[in-house]
Structure formats: structure tokens, C-alpha cells
PDB file of C-alpha atoms in Angstrom:
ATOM      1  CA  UNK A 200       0.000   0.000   0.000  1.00 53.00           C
ATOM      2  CA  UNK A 201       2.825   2.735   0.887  1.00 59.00           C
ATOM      3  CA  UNK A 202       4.541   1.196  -2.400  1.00 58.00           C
ATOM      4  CA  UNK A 203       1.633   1.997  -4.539  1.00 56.00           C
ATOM      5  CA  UNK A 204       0.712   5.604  -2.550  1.00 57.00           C
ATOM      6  CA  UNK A 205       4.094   6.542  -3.602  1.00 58.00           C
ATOM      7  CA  UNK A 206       3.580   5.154  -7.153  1.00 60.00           C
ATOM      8  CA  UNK A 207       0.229   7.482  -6.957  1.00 55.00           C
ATOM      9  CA  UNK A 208       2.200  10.262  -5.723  1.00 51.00           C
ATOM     10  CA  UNK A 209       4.760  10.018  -8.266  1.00 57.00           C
ATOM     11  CA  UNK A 210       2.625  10.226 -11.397  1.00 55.00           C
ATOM     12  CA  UNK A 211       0.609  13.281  -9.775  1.00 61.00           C
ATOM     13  CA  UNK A 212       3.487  14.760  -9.713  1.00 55.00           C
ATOM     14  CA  UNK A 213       4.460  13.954 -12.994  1.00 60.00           C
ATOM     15  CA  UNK A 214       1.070  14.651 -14.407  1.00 65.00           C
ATOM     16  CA  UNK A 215       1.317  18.273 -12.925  1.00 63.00           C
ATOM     17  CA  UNK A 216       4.889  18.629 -14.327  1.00 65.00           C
ATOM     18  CA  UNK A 217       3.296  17.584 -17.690  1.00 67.00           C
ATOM     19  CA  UNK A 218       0.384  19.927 -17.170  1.00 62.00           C
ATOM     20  CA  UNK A 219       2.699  22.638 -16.726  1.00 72.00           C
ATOM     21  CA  UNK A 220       5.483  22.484 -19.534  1.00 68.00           C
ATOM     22  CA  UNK A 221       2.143  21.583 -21.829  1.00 72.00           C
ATOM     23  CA  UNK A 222       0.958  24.823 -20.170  1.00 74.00           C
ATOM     24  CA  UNK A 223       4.186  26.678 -20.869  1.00 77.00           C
ATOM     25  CA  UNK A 224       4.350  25.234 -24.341  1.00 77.00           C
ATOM     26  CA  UNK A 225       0.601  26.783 -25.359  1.00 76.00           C
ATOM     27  CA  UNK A 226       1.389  30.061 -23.374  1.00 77.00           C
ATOM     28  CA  UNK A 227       4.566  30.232 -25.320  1.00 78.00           C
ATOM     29  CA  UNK A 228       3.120  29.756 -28.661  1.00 81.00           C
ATOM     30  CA  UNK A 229       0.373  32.132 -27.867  1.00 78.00           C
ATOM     31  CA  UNK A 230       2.899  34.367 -26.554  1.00 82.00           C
ATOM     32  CA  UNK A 231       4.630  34.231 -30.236  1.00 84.00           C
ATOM     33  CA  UNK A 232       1.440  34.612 -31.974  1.00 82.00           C
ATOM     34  CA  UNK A 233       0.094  37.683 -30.136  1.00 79.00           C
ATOM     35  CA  UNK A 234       3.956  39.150 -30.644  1.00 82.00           C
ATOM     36  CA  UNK A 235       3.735  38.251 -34.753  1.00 79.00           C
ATOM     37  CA  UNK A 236       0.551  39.505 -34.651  1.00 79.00           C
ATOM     38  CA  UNK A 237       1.457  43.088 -33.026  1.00 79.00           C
ATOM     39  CA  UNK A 238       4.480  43.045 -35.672  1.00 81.00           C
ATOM     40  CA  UNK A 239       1.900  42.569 -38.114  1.00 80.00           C
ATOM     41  CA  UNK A 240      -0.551  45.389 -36.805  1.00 80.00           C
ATOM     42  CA  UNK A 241       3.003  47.890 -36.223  1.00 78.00           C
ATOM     43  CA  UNK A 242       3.965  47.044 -39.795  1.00 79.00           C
ATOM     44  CA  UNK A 243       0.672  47.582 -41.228  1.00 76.00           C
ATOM     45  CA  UNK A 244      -0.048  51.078 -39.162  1.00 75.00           C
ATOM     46  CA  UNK A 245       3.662  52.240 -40.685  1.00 79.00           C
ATOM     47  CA  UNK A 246       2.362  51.183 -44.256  1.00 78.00           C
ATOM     48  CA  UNK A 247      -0.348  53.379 -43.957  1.00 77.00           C
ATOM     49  CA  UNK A 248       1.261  55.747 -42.152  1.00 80.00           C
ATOM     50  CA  UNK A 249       3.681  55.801 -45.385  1.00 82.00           C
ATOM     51  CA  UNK A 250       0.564  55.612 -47.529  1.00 79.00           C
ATOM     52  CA  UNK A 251      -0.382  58.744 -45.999  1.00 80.00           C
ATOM     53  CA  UNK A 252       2.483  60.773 -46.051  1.00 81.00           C
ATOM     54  CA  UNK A 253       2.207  60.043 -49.892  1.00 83.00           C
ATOM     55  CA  UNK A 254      -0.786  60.862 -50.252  1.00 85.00           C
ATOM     56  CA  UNK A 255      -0.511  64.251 -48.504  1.00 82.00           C
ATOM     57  CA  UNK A 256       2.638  64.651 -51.035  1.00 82.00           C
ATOM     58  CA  UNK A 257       1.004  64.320 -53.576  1.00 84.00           C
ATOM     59  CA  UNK A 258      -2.043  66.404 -52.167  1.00 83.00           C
ATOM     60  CA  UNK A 259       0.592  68.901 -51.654  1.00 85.00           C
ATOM     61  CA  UNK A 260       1.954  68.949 -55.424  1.00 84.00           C
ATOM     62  CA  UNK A 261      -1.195  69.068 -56.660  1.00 85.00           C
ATOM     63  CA  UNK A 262      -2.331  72.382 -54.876  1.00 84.00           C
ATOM     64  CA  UNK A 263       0.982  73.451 -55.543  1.00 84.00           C
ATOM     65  CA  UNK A 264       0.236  72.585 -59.445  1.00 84.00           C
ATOM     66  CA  UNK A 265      -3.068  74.095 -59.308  1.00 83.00           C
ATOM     67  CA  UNK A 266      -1.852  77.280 -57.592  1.00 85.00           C
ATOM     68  CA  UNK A 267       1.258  77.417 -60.287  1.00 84.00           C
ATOM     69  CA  UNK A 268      -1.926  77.127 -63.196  1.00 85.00           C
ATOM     70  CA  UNK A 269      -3.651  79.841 -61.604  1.00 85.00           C
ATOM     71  CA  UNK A 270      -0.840  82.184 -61.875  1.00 84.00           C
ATOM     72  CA  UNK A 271      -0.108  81.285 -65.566  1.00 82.00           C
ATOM     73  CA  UNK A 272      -3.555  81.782 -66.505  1.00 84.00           C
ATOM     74  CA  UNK A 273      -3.550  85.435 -64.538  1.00 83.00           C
ATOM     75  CA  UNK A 274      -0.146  85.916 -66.125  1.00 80.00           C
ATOM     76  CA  UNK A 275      -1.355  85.340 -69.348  1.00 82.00           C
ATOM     77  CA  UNK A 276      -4.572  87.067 -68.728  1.00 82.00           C
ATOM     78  CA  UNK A 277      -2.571  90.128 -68.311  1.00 79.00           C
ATOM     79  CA  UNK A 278      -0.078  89.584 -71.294  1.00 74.00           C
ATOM     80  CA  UNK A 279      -3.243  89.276 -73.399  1.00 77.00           C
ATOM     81  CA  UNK A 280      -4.583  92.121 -71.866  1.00 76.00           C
ATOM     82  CA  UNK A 281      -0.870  94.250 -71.990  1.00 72.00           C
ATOM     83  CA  UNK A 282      -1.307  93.346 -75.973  1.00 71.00           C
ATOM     84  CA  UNK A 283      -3.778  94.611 -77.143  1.00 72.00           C
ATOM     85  CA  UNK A 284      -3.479  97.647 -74.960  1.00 73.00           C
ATOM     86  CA  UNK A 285      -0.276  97.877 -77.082  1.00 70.00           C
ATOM     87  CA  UNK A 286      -1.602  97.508 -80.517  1.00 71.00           C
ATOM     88  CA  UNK A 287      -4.271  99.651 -79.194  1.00 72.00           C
ATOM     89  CA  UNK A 288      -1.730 102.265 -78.622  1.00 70.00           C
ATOM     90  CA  UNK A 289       0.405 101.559 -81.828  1.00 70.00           C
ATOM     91  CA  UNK A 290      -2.615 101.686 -84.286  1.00 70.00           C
ATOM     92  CA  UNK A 291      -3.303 104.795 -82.662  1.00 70.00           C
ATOM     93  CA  UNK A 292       0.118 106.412 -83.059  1.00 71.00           C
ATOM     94  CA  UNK A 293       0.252 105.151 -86.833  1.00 72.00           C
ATOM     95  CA  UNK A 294      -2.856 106.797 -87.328  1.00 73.00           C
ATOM     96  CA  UNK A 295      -1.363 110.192 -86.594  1.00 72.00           C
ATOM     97  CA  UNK A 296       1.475 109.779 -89.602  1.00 74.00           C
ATOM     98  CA  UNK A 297      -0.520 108.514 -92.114  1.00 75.00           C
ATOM     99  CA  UNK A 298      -3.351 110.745 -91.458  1.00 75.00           C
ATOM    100  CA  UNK A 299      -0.357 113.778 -92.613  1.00 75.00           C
ATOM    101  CA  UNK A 300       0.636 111.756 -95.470  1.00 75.00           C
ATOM    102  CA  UNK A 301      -2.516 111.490 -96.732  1.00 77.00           C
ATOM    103  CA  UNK A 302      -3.403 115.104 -96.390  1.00 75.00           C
ATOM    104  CA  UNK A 303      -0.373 116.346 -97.496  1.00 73.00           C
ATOM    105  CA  UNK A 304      -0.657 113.784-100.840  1.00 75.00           C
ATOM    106  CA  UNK A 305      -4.584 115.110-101.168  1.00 74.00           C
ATOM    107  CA  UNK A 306      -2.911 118.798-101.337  1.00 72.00           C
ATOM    108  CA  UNK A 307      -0.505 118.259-103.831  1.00 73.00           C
ATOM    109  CA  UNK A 308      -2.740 116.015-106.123  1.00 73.00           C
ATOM    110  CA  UNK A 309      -6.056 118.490-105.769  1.00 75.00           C
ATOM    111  CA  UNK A 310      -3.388 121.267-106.171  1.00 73.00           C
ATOM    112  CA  UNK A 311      -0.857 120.667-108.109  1.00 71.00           C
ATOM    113  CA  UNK A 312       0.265 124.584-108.164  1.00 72.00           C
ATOM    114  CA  UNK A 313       1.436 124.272-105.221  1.00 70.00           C
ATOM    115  CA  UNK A 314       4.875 123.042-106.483  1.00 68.00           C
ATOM    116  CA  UNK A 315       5.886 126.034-107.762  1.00 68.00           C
ATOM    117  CA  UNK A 316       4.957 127.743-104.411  1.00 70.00           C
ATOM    118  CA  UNK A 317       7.431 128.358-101.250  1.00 68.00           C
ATOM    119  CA  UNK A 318       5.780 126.090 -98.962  1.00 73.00           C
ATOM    120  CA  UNK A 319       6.600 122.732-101.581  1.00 72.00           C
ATOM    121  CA  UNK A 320       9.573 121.966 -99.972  1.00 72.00           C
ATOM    122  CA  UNK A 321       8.222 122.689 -96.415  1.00 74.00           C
ATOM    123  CA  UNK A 322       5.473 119.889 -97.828  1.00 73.00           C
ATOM    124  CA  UNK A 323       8.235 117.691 -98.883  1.00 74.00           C
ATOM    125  CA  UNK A 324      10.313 118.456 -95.503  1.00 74.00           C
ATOM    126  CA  UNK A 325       7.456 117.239 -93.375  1.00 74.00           C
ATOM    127  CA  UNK A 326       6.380 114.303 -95.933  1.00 75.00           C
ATOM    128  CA  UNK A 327      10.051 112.650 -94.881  1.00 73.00           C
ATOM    129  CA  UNK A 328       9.707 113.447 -91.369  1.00 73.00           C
ATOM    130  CA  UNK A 329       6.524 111.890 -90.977  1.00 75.00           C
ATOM    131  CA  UNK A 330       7.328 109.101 -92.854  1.00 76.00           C
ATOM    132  CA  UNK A 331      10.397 108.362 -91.022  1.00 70.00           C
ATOM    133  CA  UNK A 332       8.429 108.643 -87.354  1.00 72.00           C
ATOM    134  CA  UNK A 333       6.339 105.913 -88.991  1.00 74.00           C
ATOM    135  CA  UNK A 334       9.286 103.769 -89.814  1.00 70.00           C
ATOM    136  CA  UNK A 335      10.589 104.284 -86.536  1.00 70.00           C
ATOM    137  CA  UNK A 336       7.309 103.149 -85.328  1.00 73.00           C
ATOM    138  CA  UNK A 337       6.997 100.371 -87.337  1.00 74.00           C
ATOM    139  CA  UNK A 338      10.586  99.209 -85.841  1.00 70.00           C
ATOM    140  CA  UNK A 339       9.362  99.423 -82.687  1.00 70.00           C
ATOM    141  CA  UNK A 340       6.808  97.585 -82.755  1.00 71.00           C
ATOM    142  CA  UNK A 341       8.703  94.853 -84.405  1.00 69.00           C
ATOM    143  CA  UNK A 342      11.212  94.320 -81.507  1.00 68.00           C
ATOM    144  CA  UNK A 343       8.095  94.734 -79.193  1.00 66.00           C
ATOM    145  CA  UNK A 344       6.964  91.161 -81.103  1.00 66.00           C
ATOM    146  CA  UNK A 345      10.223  89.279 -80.981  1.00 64.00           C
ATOM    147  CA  UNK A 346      10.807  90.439 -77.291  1.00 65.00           C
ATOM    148  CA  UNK A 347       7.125  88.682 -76.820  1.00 61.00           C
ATOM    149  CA  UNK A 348       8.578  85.846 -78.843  1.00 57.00           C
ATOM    150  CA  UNK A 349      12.303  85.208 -77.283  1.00 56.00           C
ATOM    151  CA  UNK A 350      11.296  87.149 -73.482  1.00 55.00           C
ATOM    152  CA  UNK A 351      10.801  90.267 -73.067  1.00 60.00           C
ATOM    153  CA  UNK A 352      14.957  91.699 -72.845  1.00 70.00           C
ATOM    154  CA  UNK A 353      15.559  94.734 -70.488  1.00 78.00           C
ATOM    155  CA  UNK A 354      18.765  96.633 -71.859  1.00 84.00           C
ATOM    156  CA  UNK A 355      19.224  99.777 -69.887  1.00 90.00           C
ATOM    157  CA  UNK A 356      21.851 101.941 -71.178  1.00 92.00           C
ATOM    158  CA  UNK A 357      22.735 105.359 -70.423  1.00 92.00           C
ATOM    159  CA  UNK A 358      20.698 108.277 -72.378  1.00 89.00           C
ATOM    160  CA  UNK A 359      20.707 111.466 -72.526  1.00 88.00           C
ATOM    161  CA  UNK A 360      16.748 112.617 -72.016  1.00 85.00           C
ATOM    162  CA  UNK A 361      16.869 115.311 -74.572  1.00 81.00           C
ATOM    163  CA  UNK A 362      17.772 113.363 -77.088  1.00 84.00           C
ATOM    164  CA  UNK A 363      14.982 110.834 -76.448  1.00 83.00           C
ATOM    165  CA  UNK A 364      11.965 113.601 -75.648  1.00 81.00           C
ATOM    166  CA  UNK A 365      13.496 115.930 -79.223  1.00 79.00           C
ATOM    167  CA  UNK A 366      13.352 112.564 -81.017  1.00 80.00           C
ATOM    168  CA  UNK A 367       9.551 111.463 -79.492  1.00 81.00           C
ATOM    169  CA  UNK A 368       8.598 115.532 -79.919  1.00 80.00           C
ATOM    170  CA  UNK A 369       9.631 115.296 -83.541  1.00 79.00           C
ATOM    171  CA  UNK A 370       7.498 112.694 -84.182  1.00 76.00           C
ATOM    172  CA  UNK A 371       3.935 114.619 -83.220  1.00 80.00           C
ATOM    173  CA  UNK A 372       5.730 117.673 -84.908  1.00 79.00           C
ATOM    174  CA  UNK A 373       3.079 117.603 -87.951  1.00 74.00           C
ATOM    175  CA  UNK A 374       0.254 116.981 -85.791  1.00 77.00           C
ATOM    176  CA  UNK A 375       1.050 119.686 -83.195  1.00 83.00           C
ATOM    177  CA  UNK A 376       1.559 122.276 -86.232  1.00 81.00           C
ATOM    178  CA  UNK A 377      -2.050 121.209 -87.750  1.00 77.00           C
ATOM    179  CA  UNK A 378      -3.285 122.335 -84.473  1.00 84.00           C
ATOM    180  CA  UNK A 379      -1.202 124.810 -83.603  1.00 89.00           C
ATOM    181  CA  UNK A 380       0.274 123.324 -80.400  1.00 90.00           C
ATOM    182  CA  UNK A 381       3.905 124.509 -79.346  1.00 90.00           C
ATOM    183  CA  UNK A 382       6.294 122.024 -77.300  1.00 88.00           C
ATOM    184  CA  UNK A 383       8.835 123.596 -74.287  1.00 87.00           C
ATOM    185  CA  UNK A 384      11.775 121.292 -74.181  1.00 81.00           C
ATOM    186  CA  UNK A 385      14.523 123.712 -73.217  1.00 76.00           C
ATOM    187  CA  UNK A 386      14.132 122.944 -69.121  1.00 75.00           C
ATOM    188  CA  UNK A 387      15.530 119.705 -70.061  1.00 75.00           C
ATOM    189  CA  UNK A 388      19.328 120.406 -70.479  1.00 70.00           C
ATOM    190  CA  UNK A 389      21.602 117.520 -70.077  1.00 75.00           C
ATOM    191  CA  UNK A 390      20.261 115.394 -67.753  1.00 81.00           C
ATOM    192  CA  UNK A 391      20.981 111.645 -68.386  1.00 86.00           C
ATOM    193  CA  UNK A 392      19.462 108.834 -67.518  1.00 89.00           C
ATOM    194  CA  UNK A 393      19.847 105.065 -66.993  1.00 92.00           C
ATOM    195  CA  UNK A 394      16.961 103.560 -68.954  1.00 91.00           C
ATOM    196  CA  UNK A 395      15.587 100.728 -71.692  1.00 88.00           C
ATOM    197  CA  UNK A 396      15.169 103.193 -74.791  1.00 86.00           C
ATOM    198  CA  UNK A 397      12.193 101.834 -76.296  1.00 80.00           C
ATOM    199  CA  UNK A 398      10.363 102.053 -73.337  1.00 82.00           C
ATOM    200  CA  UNK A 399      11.004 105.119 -72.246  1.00 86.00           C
ATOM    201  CA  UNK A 400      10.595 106.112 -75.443  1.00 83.00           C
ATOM    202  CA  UNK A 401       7.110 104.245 -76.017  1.00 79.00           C
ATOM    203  CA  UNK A 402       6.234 105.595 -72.608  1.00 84.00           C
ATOM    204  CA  UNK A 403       7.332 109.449 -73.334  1.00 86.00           C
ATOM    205  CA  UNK A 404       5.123 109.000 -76.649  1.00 82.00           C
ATOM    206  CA  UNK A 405       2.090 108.151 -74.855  1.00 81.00           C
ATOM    207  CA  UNK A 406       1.883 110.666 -72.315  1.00 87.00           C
ATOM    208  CA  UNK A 407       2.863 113.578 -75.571  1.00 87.00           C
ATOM    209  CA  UNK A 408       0.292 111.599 -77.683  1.00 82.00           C
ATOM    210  CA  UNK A 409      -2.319 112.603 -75.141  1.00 84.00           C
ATOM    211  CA  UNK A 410      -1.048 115.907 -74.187  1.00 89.00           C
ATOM    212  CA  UNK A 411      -1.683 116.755 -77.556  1.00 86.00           C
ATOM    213  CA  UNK A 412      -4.858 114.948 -77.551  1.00 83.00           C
ATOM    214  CA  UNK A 413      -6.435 117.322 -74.512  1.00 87.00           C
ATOM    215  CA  UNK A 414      -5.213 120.339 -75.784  1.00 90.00           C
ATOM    216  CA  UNK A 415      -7.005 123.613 -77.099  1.00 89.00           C
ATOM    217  CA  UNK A 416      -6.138 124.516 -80.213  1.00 88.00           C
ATOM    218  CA  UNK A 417      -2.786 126.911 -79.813  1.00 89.00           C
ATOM    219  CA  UNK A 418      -1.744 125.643 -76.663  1.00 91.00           C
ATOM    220  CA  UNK A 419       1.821 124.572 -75.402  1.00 91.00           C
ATOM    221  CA  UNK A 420       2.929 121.202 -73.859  1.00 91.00           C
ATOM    222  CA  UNK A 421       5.653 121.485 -71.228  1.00 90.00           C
ATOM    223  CA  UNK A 422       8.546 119.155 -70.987  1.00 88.00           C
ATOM    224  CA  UNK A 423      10.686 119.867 -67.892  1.00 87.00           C
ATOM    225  CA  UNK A 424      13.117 116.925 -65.709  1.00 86.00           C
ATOM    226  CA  UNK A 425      14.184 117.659 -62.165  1.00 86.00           C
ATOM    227  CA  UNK A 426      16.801 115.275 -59.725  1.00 86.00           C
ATOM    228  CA  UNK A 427      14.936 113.934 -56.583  1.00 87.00           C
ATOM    229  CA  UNK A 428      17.420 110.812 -54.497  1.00 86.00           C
ATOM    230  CA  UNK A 429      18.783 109.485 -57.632  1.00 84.00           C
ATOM    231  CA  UNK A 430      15.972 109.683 -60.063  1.00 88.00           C
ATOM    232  CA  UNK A 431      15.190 111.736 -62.566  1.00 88.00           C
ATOM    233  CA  UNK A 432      10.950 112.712 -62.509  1.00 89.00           C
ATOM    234  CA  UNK A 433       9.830 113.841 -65.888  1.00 88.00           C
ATOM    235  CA  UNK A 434       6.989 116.015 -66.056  1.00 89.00           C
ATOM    236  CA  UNK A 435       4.818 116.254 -69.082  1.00 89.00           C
ATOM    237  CA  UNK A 436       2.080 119.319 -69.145  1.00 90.00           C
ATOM    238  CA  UNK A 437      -0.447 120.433 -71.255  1.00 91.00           C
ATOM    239  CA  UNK A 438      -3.057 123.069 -70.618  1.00 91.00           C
ATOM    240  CA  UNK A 439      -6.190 121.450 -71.886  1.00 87.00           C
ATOM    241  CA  UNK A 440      -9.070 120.087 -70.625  1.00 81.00           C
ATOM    242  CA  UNK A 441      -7.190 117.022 -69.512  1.00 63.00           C
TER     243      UNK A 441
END
């Protein structure tokens, strides 16, 4: 009986040390599982964490793309808009030339007298001026289209702003004389400036274009310059109605 309590003993205790490496054994495996499982679940939450961060990438390039559209199309909205102020402007100003040409042509053919008189080669003087503002117009707005083709090309240089206002005041010298408009240059002396020529000059020839434009008939159109910190401020000024 002692002999088989200790044989009953014995194979409890084995049974229990079964129980508990079998125990060990499943806690271990489930142990290994819930550990692949949160390696799983990390890896998958940095995936999309990744899938995220390229989607807001690409979120971002797209606004960014949008945005850079916008700008283009207000950039070209303007440029379209800047053109055909400008051919506005330069249909205008070839209108004034051609508009002498004509009427000095009309005189000459209606009255052909005139050639023997004093005032033919006054006629003759102003038909080659005029034409030769024209051509000067016509180059202008020629390098204002291959500037739009190539970039628009800044070249400053220095000039000296008589030269420049005589030169733009020459060309509206017909159609001040036809309305008996006199132009004040002498305030301008020597003063020199750092500037793009054809702009200033385009710009110079729109603000005489209209000082013309607004003034009575035998009025004068004032062109003085004066230094203020480094710049030069032109003033332009008619007496009209403008």
C-alpha cells in the first residue's frame, strides 16, 4: 500500500509537471502569436502611415500645381490684356502719320500749283519726317513682337533725355503744327538717364500723344526733368481740358 501511494504520488506529480510544460508550451506559442501579430498590426499602421504621407505629397503637389496654373492663366490674362493695350496704342500712333501723309498727298494732287509755291519743300520736308516717325514706329513695334517671342529683354543703357523727348517731340511735330500746339523742351538740359530706350521712349510717346490729344487749339505742352534721391521725374504738361 505505501509502495503503490508513492507510485500514486509520483505520477501526480508527474502529471502536474506535464500539465505545466504543456501549459508553458501553449502560453509560449500564444505568446509568439500575439507578438507576430502586433508586428503585423506595427507594420501595417507604418504602411499606412507611409501611404499617408504620400498621399498628402502628392495632395501637396497638386495644390501646388493648381496654384502654379492659376498664376499662368492670370499671367497670361494680363499679357493678353498688356497686348492689345499695345496695338491699341500703336494703331493709334500710326494713325497720326498717315493721317499727314494722306493730307499732305490730297494737297498736292487736288493742287498741283502748289509746287511752284514756297511752302513745296516745307510739304516735302514734313512728308520725310513723318514718314520716317512711322518707320521708326513700325521698328518698334517689331522688336516689341520678338521680345514677346524670345522674353521680353531689359537693356538699360545710359541716355541722354533730350535726345529721347526731341526725337519722341519730332514725331507729333506735324500733328502739333495742324493744331497749332507749341512744345517747351529747353528745361531739359543735359540730364541723363539710366533707362531701356524703347520704353522710355514708347512711354514718353504716350503721355505727348495725349497731351496733344487734350489740348485747345494753340496751346503749349511742357517738358521739364528735375533730380529727386537718384531719379530723374519727368513732367509732361499740357493746358487742356485734360
Amino acid at each position: 500500500k505505501i509502495l503503490l501511494l508513492i507510485k500514486l504520488v509520483q505520477l501526480t506529480v508527474q502529471t502536474k509537471l506535464y500539465v505545466t510544460v504543456l501549459l508553458a508550451i501553449f502560453l509560449g506559442i500564444v505568446l509568439i502569436i500575439a507578438l507576430y501579430l502586433f508586428i503585423l498590426k506595427q507594420n501595417h499602421n507604418k504602411s499606412l502611415e507611409k501611404n499617408y504621407e504620400l498621399i498628402n505629397y502628392q495632395k501637396e503637389l497638386l495644390q501646388k500645381s493648381n496654384l502654379s496654373l492659376k498664376e499662368n492663366e492670370s499671367r497670361l490674362t494680363k499679357l493678353n490684356a498688356t497686348k492689345d493695350k499695345f496695338f491699341s496704342i500703336i494703331a493709334h500712333d500710326l494713325k497720326n502719320p498717315f493721317s499727314t501723309l494722306i493730307g499732305i498727298s490730297e494737297l498736292m494732287i487736288s493742287e498741283p500749283e502748289i509746287k511752284h509755291t514756297e511752302d513745296f519743300e516745307e510739304l516735302l520736308k514734313g512728308m520725310f519726317q513723318t514718314a520716317q516717325s512711322g518707320h521708326n514706329l513700325l521698328e518698334n513695334l517689331l522688336e516689341w513682337s520678338r521680345s514677346q517671342i524670345e522674353s521680353i529683354k531689359v537693356e538699360p543703357k545710359p541716355i541722354l533725355l533730350k535726345d529721347i523727348c526731341h526725337s519722341t517731340l519730332s514725331f507729333f511735330q506735324e500733328t502739333a503744327k495742324a493744331k497749332g500746339i507749341s512744345f517747351n523742351a529747353e528745361k531739359l538740359n543735359d540730364k541723363q538717364v539710366f533707362a531701356d530706350y524703347n520704353m522710355l521712349n514708347f512711354i514718353c510717346r504716350n503721355l505727348i500723344n495725349n497731351a496733344i490729344k487734350f489740348s485747345h487749339k494753340g496751346g503749349k505742352v511742357d517738358m521739364t526733368a528735375e533730380t529727386k534721391d537718384k531719379m530723374i521725374i519727368i513732367h509732361i504738361k499740357d493746358y487742356g481740358i485734360g
